[in-house]
């Protein structure tokens, strides 16, 4: 199955199946070289992908695993590899890996020669439903996550579900946090599918899981089509910023943990926090607020963080990309499927909501 992303930068398709890799060669027509950026655990998969690209010169660039790949030093090293290979604007960068690898590879493509073609091949749930679709690319700094980056849409996204078969259960749960987020902000059917069978929702070979991935990607595709570069104004439909539900506190926790905590685990805490903020400031009903804890806790994601960390987390939240000047902007919910911007929310309410996570 495919999901078409009608982006203003140009339409592209997300291929979703257990043999989606077969669609990759057709996305590379016209290229002489392919830079295949991947992490060490995916060496065998990278070898298999290289074998599919008969007739093309494949430059394999192995980068560190997880967030260690998203650094200025690794980015510069990738540029050096492309320079030595004589990489041109006719060539294509392919990002193979989880969300961190595709974030890095996308930024390499966006920045090399002011932009070359890019194809994303995510190998994690998080990569498929979040990082690979929508054109956001970037790297981390010590000061925070994704502070340097660019919008650069892929030519195509290849979501081969068979690549998830060996994924650790904790990584599947982490990715499912982003799926559940899509349910709260736009598609309540996702929440029903997860609630009806938690175990089947985490089974990467199940029909239910494939449908959850498709629905989450569809949510992101529709949001991105309307608002590629996150040009949201207060008081209007919030567009792409809706995708940041739970991310302001989540990113702050990740930064405090020096990116050693899984993204979905941090975002889970962030969503529970925002449900409590929304209940107090936007009139979110108690049932939906409680559903955050039921679903996220039901798949064994964390619901709380260190209480004494609040002052530092609040400082880190001010570095968030959604902030405007000194004004903090949060994404909240007034109801299921109705995300709203909270600009400069009451500090006492934020502190009270965080304390309620204890």
mmCIF file of C-alpha atoms in Angstrom:
data_model
loop_
_atom_site.group_PDB
_atom_site.id
_atom_site.type_symbol
_atom_site.label_atom_id
_atom_site.label_comp_id
_atom_site.label_asym_id
_atom_site.label_seq_id
_atom_site.Cartn_x
_atom_site.Cartn_y
_atom_site.Cartn_z
ATOM 1 C CA UNK A 1 0.000 0.000 0.000
ATOM 2 C CA UNK A 2 1.079 3.583 -0.555
ATOM 3 C CA UNK A 3 0.355 6.965 0.988
ATOM 4 C CA UNK A 4 0.745 9.956 -1.312
ATOM 5 C CA UNK A 5 2.141 13.109 0.255
ATOM 6 C CA UNK A 6 0.841 16.164 -1.604
ATOM 7 C CA UNK A 7 3.583 18.507 -0.485
ATOM 8 C CA UNK A 8 3.943 21.999 -1.914
ATOM 9 C CA UNK A 9 7.577 21.109 -2.548
ATOM 10 C CA UNK A 10 6.378 18.315 -4.837
ATOM 11 C CA UNK A 11 4.334 15.131 -4.315
ATOM 12 C CA UNK A 12 5.959 11.857 -3.328
ATOM 13 C CA UNK A 13 4.848 8.421 -2.221
ATOM 14 C CA UNK A 14 5.402 6.409 0.934
ATOM 15 C CA UNK A 15 5.551 2.696 0.099
ATOM 16 C CA UNK A 16 4.365 0.482 2.992
ATOM 17 C CA UNK A 17 4.572 -3.316 2.816
ATOM 18 C CA UNK A 18 6.710 -6.260 3.841
ATOM 19 C CA UNK A 19 8.541 -6.166 0.492
ATOM 20 C CA UNK A 20 8.657 -2.407 -0.094
ATOM 21 C CA UNK A 21 12.419 -2.442 -0.770
ATOM 22 C CA UNK A 22 11.625 -3.737 -4.239
ATOM 23 C CA UNK A 23 10.328 -0.244 -5.044
ATOM 24 C CA UNK A 24 13.693 1.406 -4.304
ATOM 25 C CA UNK A 25 15.514 1.014 -7.662
ATOM 26 C CA UNK A 26 12.742 2.829 -9.537
ATOM 27 C CA UNK A 27 13.245 5.873 -7.295
ATOM 28 C CA UNK A 28 16.880 6.250 -8.351
ATOM 29 C CA UNK A 29 16.448 6.654 -12.100
ATOM 30 C CA UNK A 30 18.867 9.158 -13.615
ATOM 31 C CA UNK A 31 21.460 8.863 -10.872
ATOM 32 C CA UNK A 32 25.032 7.719 -11.425
ATOM 33 C CA UNK A 33 25.913 7.368 -7.760
ATOM 34 C CA UNK A 34 24.057 6.629 -4.565
ATOM 35 C CA UNK A 35 25.347 7.561 -1.120
ATOM 36 C CA UNK A 36 23.915 4.971 1.260
ATOM 37 C CA UNK A 37 24.131 6.359 4.796
ATOM 38 C CA UNK A 38 23.552 3.740 7.496
ATOM 39 C CA UNK A 39 24.548 2.707 11.017
ATOM 40 C CA UNK A 40 26.755 -0.313 11.938
ATOM 41 C CA UNK A 41 23.914 -2.656 13.016
ATOM 42 C CA UNK A 42 22.465 -2.384 9.499
ATOM 43 C CA UNK A 43 25.563 -3.531 7.633
ATOM 44 C CA UNK A 44 23.828 -6.679 6.341
ATOM 45 C CA UNK A 45 20.748 -4.729 5.247
ATOM 46 C CA UNK A 46 22.979 -2.144 3.565
ATOM 47 C CA UNK A 47 24.713 -4.959 1.692
ATOM 48 C CA UNK A 48 21.322 -6.280 0.565
ATOM 49 C CA UNK A 49 20.203 -2.813 -0.550
ATOM 50 C CA UNK A 50 23.440 -2.332 -2.472
ATOM 51 C CA UNK A 51 22.717 -5.577 -4.291
ATOM 52 C CA UNK A 52 19.353 -4.219 -5.419
ATOM 53 C CA UNK A 53 21.054 -1.261 -7.091
ATOM 54 C CA UNK A 54 22.831 -3.100 -9.875
ATOM 55 C CA UNK A 55 24.463 -0.698 -12.319
ATOM 56 C CA UNK A 56 24.808 2.154 -9.852
ATOM 57 C CA UNK A 57 27.948 3.178 -8.010
ATOM 58 C CA UNK A 58 27.067 2.827 -4.321
ATOM 59 C CA UNK A 59 29.049 4.827 -1.770
ATOM 60 C CA UNK A 60 28.352 3.289 1.627
ATOM 61 C CA UNK A 61 28.799 5.731 4.496
ATOM 62 C CA UNK A 62 28.624 4.105 7.916
ATOM 63 C CA UNK A 63 27.762 6.498 10.746
ATOM 64 C CA UNK A 64 27.442 5.944 14.519
ATOM 65 C CA UNK A 65 24.280 4.423 15.910
ATOM 66 C CA UNK A 66 21.417 6.398 17.486
ATOM 67 C CA UNK A 67 21.763 10.063 18.485
ATOM 68 C CA UNK A 68 25.563 9.880 18.253
ATOM 69 C CA UNK A 69 25.130 10.201 14.477
ATOM 70 C CA UNK A 70 23.384 13.572 14.686
ATOM 71 C CA UNK A 71 26.377 15.772 15.467
ATOM 72 C CA UNK A 72 28.171 18.551 13.554
ATOM 73 C CA UNK A 73 31.299 16.404 13.406
ATOM 74 C CA UNK A 74 29.570 13.440 11.769
ATOM 75 C CA UNK A 75 27.757 15.766 9.365
ATOM 76 C CA UNK A 76 31.052 17.320 8.241
ATOM 77 C CA UNK A 77 32.597 13.866 7.859
ATOM 78 C CA UNK A 78 29.721 12.841 5.556
ATOM 79 C CA UNK A 79 30.308 15.952 3.452
ATOM 80 C CA UNK A 80 33.961 14.957 3.129
ATOM 81 C CA UNK A 81 32.953 11.497 1.900
ATOM 82 C CA UNK A 82 30.723 13.010 -0.788
ATOM 83 C CA UNK A 83 33.468 15.409 -1.853
ATOM 84 C CA UNK A 84 36.025 12.630 -2.214
ATOM 85 C CA UNK A 85 33.565 10.594 -4.300
ATOM 86 C CA UNK A 86 32.782 13.510 -6.616
ATOM 87 C CA UNK A 87 29.111 13.475 -5.666
ATOM 88 C CA UNK A 88 27.032 15.701 -8.004
ATOM 89 C CA UNK A 89 23.514 17.113 -8.157
ATOM 90 C CA UNK A 90 22.458 14.206 -10.365
ATOM 91 C CA UNK A 91 23.194 11.725 -7.594
ATOM 92 C CA UNK A 92 20.971 10.555 -4.737
ATOM 93 C CA UNK A 93 21.425 10.193 -0.980
ATOM 94 C CA UNK A 94 19.650 7.204 0.587
ATOM 95 C CA UNK A 95 19.168 7.169 4.350
ATOM 96 C CA UNK A 96 18.882 3.665 5.805
ATOM 97 C CA UNK A 97 18.125 3.360 9.505
ATOM 98 C CA UNK A 98 16.072 4.690 12.358
ATOM 99 C CA UNK A 99 14.922 8.252 12.817
ATOM 100 C CA UNK A 100 18.377 9.523 13.725
ATOM 101 C CA UNK A 101 19.989 8.071 10.592
ATOM 102 C CA UNK A 102 17.281 9.433 8.303
ATOM 103 C CA UNK A 103 17.412 12.845 10.022
ATOM 104 C CA UNK A 104 21.153 13.002 9.395
ATOM 105 C CA UNK A 105 21.003 11.637 5.842
ATOM 106 C CA UNK A 106 18.239 14.055 4.944
ATOM 107 C CA UNK A 107 20.293 16.994 6.194
ATOM 108 C CA UNK A 108 23.338 15.757 4.297
ATOM 109 C CA UNK A 109 21.191 15.770 1.140
ATOM 110 C CA UNK A 110 19.674 19.167 1.958
ATOM 111 C CA UNK A 111 23.028 20.831 2.519
ATOM 112 C CA UNK A 112 25.229 19.203 -0.149
ATOM 113 C CA UNK A 113 25.455 21.456 -3.233
ATOM 114 C CA UNK A 114 22.446 23.356 -1.819
ATOM 115 C CA UNK A 115 20.294 20.264 -2.091
ATOM 116 C CA UNK A 116 20.384 16.881 -3.840
ATOM 117 C CA UNK A 117 17.727 14.176 -4.146
ATOM 118 C CA UNK A 118 17.025 12.033 -1.109
ATOM 119 C CA UNK A 119 15.231 8.724 -0.527
ATOM 120 C CA UNK A 120 14.420 7.589 2.998
ATOM 121 C CA UNK A 121 14.442 3.912 4.001
ATOM 122 C CA UNK A 122 13.480 3.910 7.700
ATOM 123 C CA UNK A 123 14.128 0.739 9.682
ATOM 124 C CA UNK A 124 12.382 1.636 12.942
ATOM 125 C CA UNK A 125 8.780 2.364 13.831
ATOM 126 C CA UNK A 126 9.770 5.879 14.859
ATOM 127 C CA UNK A 127 11.572 6.407 11.578
ATOM 128 C CA UNK A 128 8.582 5.264 9.551
ATOM 129 C CA UNK A 129 5.831 7.229 11.255
ATOM 130 C CA UNK A 130 7.749 10.334 12.270
ATOM 131 C CA UNK A 131 11.217 11.131 10.969
ATOM 132 C CA UNK A 132 10.945 9.879 7.378
ATOM 133 C CA UNK A 133 7.873 11.853 6.307
ATOM 134 C CA UNK A 134 7.564 15.616 6.186
ATOM 135 C CA UNK A 135 10.958 16.911 5.157
ATOM 136 C CA UNK A 136 12.366 17.819 8.557
ATOM 137 C CA UNK A 137 16.073 17.064 8.713
ATOM 138 C CA UNK A 138 18.713 18.071 11.202
ATOM 139 C CA UNK A 139 21.290 17.425 13.875
ATOM 140 C CA UNK A 140 21.605 18.017 17.608
ATOM 141 C CA UNK A 141 23.748 20.422 19.579
ATOM 142 C CA UNK A 142 24.755 20.174 23.218
ATOM 143 C CA UNK A 143 22.177 22.889 23.924
ATOM 144 C CA UNK A 144 19.272 20.904 22.516
ATOM 145 C CA UNK A 145 17.799 18.543 19.977
ATOM 146 C CA UNK A 146 17.353 19.358 16.274
ATOM 147 C CA UNK A 147 18.508 22.961 16.683
ATOM 148 C CA UNK A 148 20.294 22.920 13.301
ATOM 149 C CA UNK A 149 18.457 21.621 10.260
ATOM 150 C CA UNK A 150 16.464 22.256 7.107
ATOM 151 C CA UNK A 151 13.219 21.306 5.392
ATOM 152 C CA UNK A 152 14.076 18.923 2.548
ATOM 153 C CA UNK A 153 11.385 16.629 1.175
ATOM 154 C CA UNK A 154 12.389 13.117 0.058
ATOM 155 C CA UNK A 155 11.859 11.813 -3.446
ATOM 156 C CA UNK A 156 10.235 8.748 -1.867
ATOM 157 C CA UNK A 157 9.966 6.873 1.423
ATOM 158 C CA UNK A 158 10.350 3.088 1.543
ATOM 159 C CA UNK A 159 8.763 1.511 4.645
ATOM 160 C CA UNK A 160 9.588 -2.183 4.417
ATOM 161 C CA UNK A 161 7.868 -3.643 7.469
ATOM 162 C CA UNK A 162 9.990 -6.803 7.345
ATOM 163 C CA UNK A 163 12.947 -4.660 8.464
ATOM 164 C CA UNK A 164 11.204 -4.306 11.838
ATOM 165 C CA UNK A 165 11.171 -8.048 12.578
ATOM 166 C CA UNK A 166 14.405 -7.933 14.595
ATOM 167 C CA UNK A 167 13.693 -4.602 16.284
ATOM 168 C CA UNK A 168 13.866 -4.808 20.111
ATOM 169 C CA UNK A 169 10.487 -4.626 21.830
ATOM 170 C CA UNK A 170 11.484 -1.407 23.618
ATOM 171 C CA UNK A 171 12.114 0.275 20.264
ATOM 172 C CA UNK A 172 8.721 -0.824 18.952
ATOM 173 C CA UNK A 173 7.052 0.633 22.047
ATOM 174 C CA UNK A 174 9.009 3.856 21.647
ATOM 175 C CA UNK A 175 7.830 4.250 18.062
ATOM 176 C CA UNK A 176 4.265 3.476 19.060
ATOM 177 C CA UNK A 177 4.274 6.649 21.183
ATOM 178 C CA UNK A 178 4.320 8.676 17.961
ATOM 179 C CA UNK A 179 1.524 6.537 16.511
ATOM 180 C CA UNK A 180 -0.623 7.175 19.584
ATOM 181 C CA UNK A 181 0.197 10.878 19.339
ATOM 182 C CA UNK A 182 -1.305 10.892 15.839
ATOM 183 C CA UNK A 183 -4.422 9.341 17.319
ATOM 184 C CA UNK A 184 -4.831 12.096 19.883
ATOM 185 C CA UNK A 185 -4.213 14.995 17.501
ATOM 186 C CA UNK A 186 -6.062 13.780 14.391
ATOM 187 C CA UNK A 187 -7.294 10.172 14.108
ATOM 188 C CA UNK A 188 -9.186 8.713 17.094
ATOM 189 C CA UNK A 189 -9.494 5.397 15.220
ATOM 190 C CA UNK A 190 -5.817 4.868 16.034
ATOM 191 C CA UNK A 191 -6.667 5.070 19.733
ATOM 192 C CA UNK A 192 -9.447 2.514 19.316
ATOM 193 C CA UNK A 193 -7.207 0.111 17.396
ATOM 194 C CA UNK A 194 -4.520 0.262 20.079
ATOM 195 C CA UNK A 195 -6.999 0.033 22.946
ATOM 196 C CA UNK A 196 -8.758 -2.998 21.437
ATOM 197 C CA UNK A 197 -5.589 -5.127 21.478
ATOM 198 C CA UNK A 198 -2.388 -3.750 22.979
ATOM 199 C CA UNK A 199 -0.318 -6.842 22.207
ATOM 200 C CA UNK A 200 -1.415 -7.064 18.571
ATOM 201 C CA UNK A 201 -0.674 -3.359 18.169
ATOM 202 C CA UNK A 202 2.960 -4.074 19.051
ATOM 203 C CA UNK A 203 3.257 -7.142 16.788
ATOM 204 C CA UNK A 204 5.151 -5.834 13.751
ATOM 205 C CA UNK A 205 3.885 -8.754 11.636
ATOM 206 C CA UNK A 206 0.202 -8.127 12.371
ATOM 207 C CA UNK A 207 -2.378 -6.559 10.070
ATOM 208 C CA UNK A 208 -3.342 -4.217 12.923
ATOM 209 C CA UNK A 209 0.217 -2.932 13.203
ATOM 210 C CA UNK A 210 0.443 -2.259 9.451
ATOM 211 C CA UNK A 211 -2.840 -0.350 9.603
ATOM 212 C CA UNK A 212 -1.596 1.717 12.542
ATOM 213 C CA UNK A 213 1.562 2.628 10.622
ATOM 214 C CA UNK A 214 -0.487 3.555 7.548
ATOM 215 C CA UNK A 215 -2.866 5.709 9.572
ATOM 216 C CA UNK A 216 -0.060 7.507 11.407
ATOM 217 C CA UNK A 217 1.751 8.224 8.136
ATOM 218 C CA UNK A 218 -1.507 9.461 6.606
ATOM 219 C CA UNK A 219 -1.995 11.877 9.506
ATOM 220 C CA UNK A 220 1.468 13.289 9.039
ATOM 221 C CA UNK A 221 1.105 13.418 5.244
ATOM 222 C CA UNK A 222 -2.106 15.439 5.500
ATOM 223 C CA UNK A 223 -0.656 17.855 8.044
ATOM 224 C CA UNK A 224 2.558 18.346 6.072
ATOM 225 C CA UNK A 225 0.678 18.912 2.810
ATOM 226 C CA UNK A 226 -1.078 21.883 4.383
ATOM 227 C CA UNK A 227 1.883 23.322 6.309
ATOM 228 C CA UNK A 228 5.316 22.120 5.191
ATOM 229 C CA UNK A 229 7.460 24.676 7.003
ATOM 230 C CA UNK A 230 5.427 25.115 10.187
ATOM 231 C CA UNK A 231 4.217 28.665 9.457
ATOM 232 C CA UNK A 232 1.555 28.652 12.134
ATOM 233 C CA UNK A 233 -0.063 31.745 13.627
ATOM 234 C CA UNK A 234 -1.781 32.009 16.989
ATOM 235 C CA UNK A 235 -5.543 31.800 16.714
ATOM 236 C CA UNK A 236 -5.533 29.901 13.408
ATOM 237 C CA UNK A 237 -5.614 26.184 12.695
ATOM 238 C CA UNK A 238 -2.265 25.136 14.048
ATOM 239 C CA UNK A 239 -1.138 23.032 11.095
ATOM 240 C CA UNK A 240 2.162 21.237 11.392
ATOM 241 C CA UNK A 241 2.850 22.364 14.929
ATOM 242 C CA UNK A 242 0.204 19.829 15.979
ATOM 243 C CA UNK A 243 2.817 17.139 15.346
ATOM 244 C CA UNK A 244 4.812 18.572 18.256
ATOM 245 C CA UNK A 245 2.209 17.496 20.802
ATOM 246 C CA UNK A 246 4.143 16.317 23.864
ATOM 247 C CA UNK A 247 7.464 17.275 22.310
ATOM 248 C CA UNK A 248 8.336 20.464 24.186
ATOM 249 C CA UNK A 249 8.764 18.729 27.533
ATOM 250 C CA UNK A 250 9.850 15.535 25.771
ATOM 251 C CA UNK A 251 12.756 17.255 24.036
ATOM 252 C CA UNK A 252 13.736 18.940 27.301
ATOM 253 C CA UNK A 253 13.893 15.540 29.013
ATOM 254 C CA UNK A 254 15.960 14.142 26.142
ATOM 255 C CA UNK A 255 18.402 17.046 26.415
ATOM 256 C CA UNK A 256 18.706 16.606 30.182
ATOM 257 C CA UNK A 257 19.375 12.894 29.670
ATOM 258 C CA UNK A 258 21.936 13.764 26.967
ATOM 259 C CA UNK A 259 19.794 11.872 24.450
ATOM 260 C CA UNK A 260 20.260 8.505 26.174
ATOM 261 C CA UNK A 261 16.499 8.133 26.728
ATOM 262 C CA UNK A 262 14.492 6.772 23.801
ATOM 263 C CA UNK A 263 12.555 9.464 21.957
ATOM 264 C CA UNK A 264 9.177 7.792 22.384
ATOM 265 C CA UNK A 265 9.757 7.335 26.108
ATOM 266 C CA UNK A 266 10.387 11.057 26.536
ATOM 267 C CA UNK A 267 7.443 11.994 24.310
ATOM 268 C CA UNK A 268 5.181 9.686 26.318
ATOM 269 C CA UNK A 269 5.929 11.706 29.449
ATOM 270 C CA UNK A 270 5.482 14.900 27.455
ATOM 271 C CA UNK A 271 2.025 13.875 26.246
ATOM 272 C CA UNK A 272 0.827 12.950 29.737
ATOM 273 C CA UNK A 273 2.087 16.343 30.914
ATOM 274 C CA UNK A 274 0.292 18.176 28.102
ATOM 275 C CA UNK A 275 -2.915 16.260 28.777
ATOM 276 C CA UNK A 276 -2.825 17.630 32.323
ATOM 277 C CA UNK A 277 -2.040 21.144 31.068
ATOM 278 C CA UNK A 278 -4.855 20.862 28.519
ATOM 279 C CA UNK A 279 -7.310 19.659 31.142
ATOM 280 C CA UNK A 280 -6.606 22.789 33.162
ATOM 281 C CA UNK A 281 -6.340 25.387 30.385
ATOM 282 C CA UNK A 282 -8.258 24.055 27.377
ATOM 283 C CA UNK A 283 -11.068 22.094 28.989
ATOM 284 C CA UNK A 284 -9.861 18.681 27.825
ATOM 285 C CA UNK A 285 -12.251 16.080 29.221
ATOM 286 C CA UNK A 286 -11.086 13.857 32.061
ATOM 287 C CA UNK A 287 -11.680 10.679 30.031
ATOM 288 C CA UNK A 288 -9.283 11.701 27.254
ATOM 289 C CA UNK A 289 -6.702 12.878 29.772
ATOM 290 C CA UNK A 290 -6.916 9.509 31.539
ATOM 291 C CA UNK A 291 -6.674 7.689 28.206
ATOM 292 C CA UNK A 292 -3.135 9.041 27.817
ATOM 293 C CA UNK A 293 -2.036 7.153 30.912
ATOM 294 C CA UNK A 294 -4.042 4.038 30.011
ATOM 295 C CA UNK A 295 -2.685 3.607 26.475
ATOM 296 C CA UNK A 296 0.885 4.769 27.019
ATOM 297 C CA UNK A 297 1.191 2.944 30.329
ATOM 298 C CA UNK A 298 -0.519 -0.074 28.778
ATOM 299 C CA UNK A 299 2.341 -0.495 26.321
ATOM 300 C CA UNK A 300 4.869 0.022 29.127
ATOM 301 C CA UNK A 301 5.975 3.553 28.289
ATOM 302 C CA UNK A 302 6.957 5.886 31.162
ATOM 303 C CA UNK A 303 4.398 8.361 32.488
ATOM 304 C CA UNK A 304 6.526 10.452 34.866
ATOM 305 C CA UNK A 305 9.968 11.954 35.373
ATOM 306 C CA UNK A 306 12.031 13.259 38.292
ATOM 307 C CA UNK A 307 10.058 15.885 40.207
ATOM 308 C CA UNK A 308 13.153 17.825 41.258
ATOM 309 C CA UNK A 309 14.124 18.269 37.592
ATOM 310 C CA UNK A 310 11.320 20.756 36.843
ATOM 311 C CA UNK A 311 13.347 24.017 37.088
ATOM 312 C CA UNK A 312 15.962 22.705 34.666
ATOM 313 C CA UNK A 313 13.347 21.233 32.333
ATOM 314 C CA UNK A 314 11.460 24.530 32.265
ATOM 315 C CA UNK A 315 14.661 26.313 31.256
ATOM 316 C CA UNK A 316 15.291 23.779 28.492
ATOM 317 C CA UNK A 317 11.711 24.146 27.269
ATOM 318 C CA UNK A 318 12.452 27.803 26.510
ATOM 319 C CA UNK A 319 14.963 26.657 23.877
ATOM 320 C CA UNK A 320 12.213 24.850 22.001
ATOM 321 C CA UNK A 321 11.925 25.677 18.292
ATOM 322 C CA UNK A 322 8.240 26.568 18.707
ATOM 323 C CA UNK A 323 9.049 29.445 21.062
ATOM 324 C CA UNK A 324 8.661 32.952 19.633
ATOM 325 C CA UNK A 325 11.107 35.338 21.270
ATOM 326 C CA UNK A 326 10.606 34.917 25.005
ATOM 327 C CA UNK A 327 7.105 33.454 24.589
ATOM 328 C CA UNK A 328 6.727 29.737 25.233
ATOM 329 C CA UNK A 329 4.359 27.974 22.831
ATOM 330 C CA UNK A 330 2.920 24.579 23.686
ATOM 331 C CA UNK A 331 0.661 22.270 21.701
ATOM 332 C CA UNK A 332 -2.344 21.205 23.746
ATOM 333 C CA UNK A 333 -5.671 19.453 23.141
ATOM 334 C CA UNK A 334 -9.170 20.813 23.619
ATOM 335 C CA UNK A 335 -10.577 17.397 22.615
ATOM 336 C CA UNK A 336 -9.527 14.300 20.672
ATOM 337 C CA UNK A 337 -8.492 15.475 17.222
ATOM 338 C CA UNK A 338 -8.511 19.150 18.204
ATOM 339 C CA UNK A 339 -4.959 20.369 18.901
ATOM 340 C CA UNK A 340 -4.510 23.982 19.954
ATOM 341 C CA UNK A 341 -1.634 26.384 20.549
ATOM 342 C CA UNK A 342 -1.041 27.567 24.106
ATOM 343 C CA UNK A 343 1.024 30.748 23.976
ATOM 344 C CA UNK A 344 2.662 31.962 27.180
ATOM 345 C CA UNK A 345 0.701 29.612 29.473
ATOM 346 C CA UNK A 346 0.375 30.290 33.192
ATOM 347 C CA UNK A 347 3.592 29.144 34.878
ATOM 348 C CA UNK A 348 1.716 27.982 37.966
ATOM 349 C CA UNK A 349 -0.421 25.693 35.822
ATOM 350 C CA UNK A 350 2.651 24.211 34.155
ATOM 351 C CA UNK A 351 4.265 23.505 37.503
ATOM 352 C CA UNK A 352 1.044 22.048 38.879
ATOM 353 C CA UNK A 353 0.593 19.808 35.826
ATOM 354 C CA UNK A 354 4.157 18.538 36.117
ATOM 355 C CA UNK A 355 3.692 17.849 39.837
ATOM 356 C CA UNK A 356 0.615 15.761 38.992
ATOM 357 C CA UNK A 357 2.842 13.260 37.169
ATOM 358 C CA UNK A 358 4.386 12.127 40.461
#
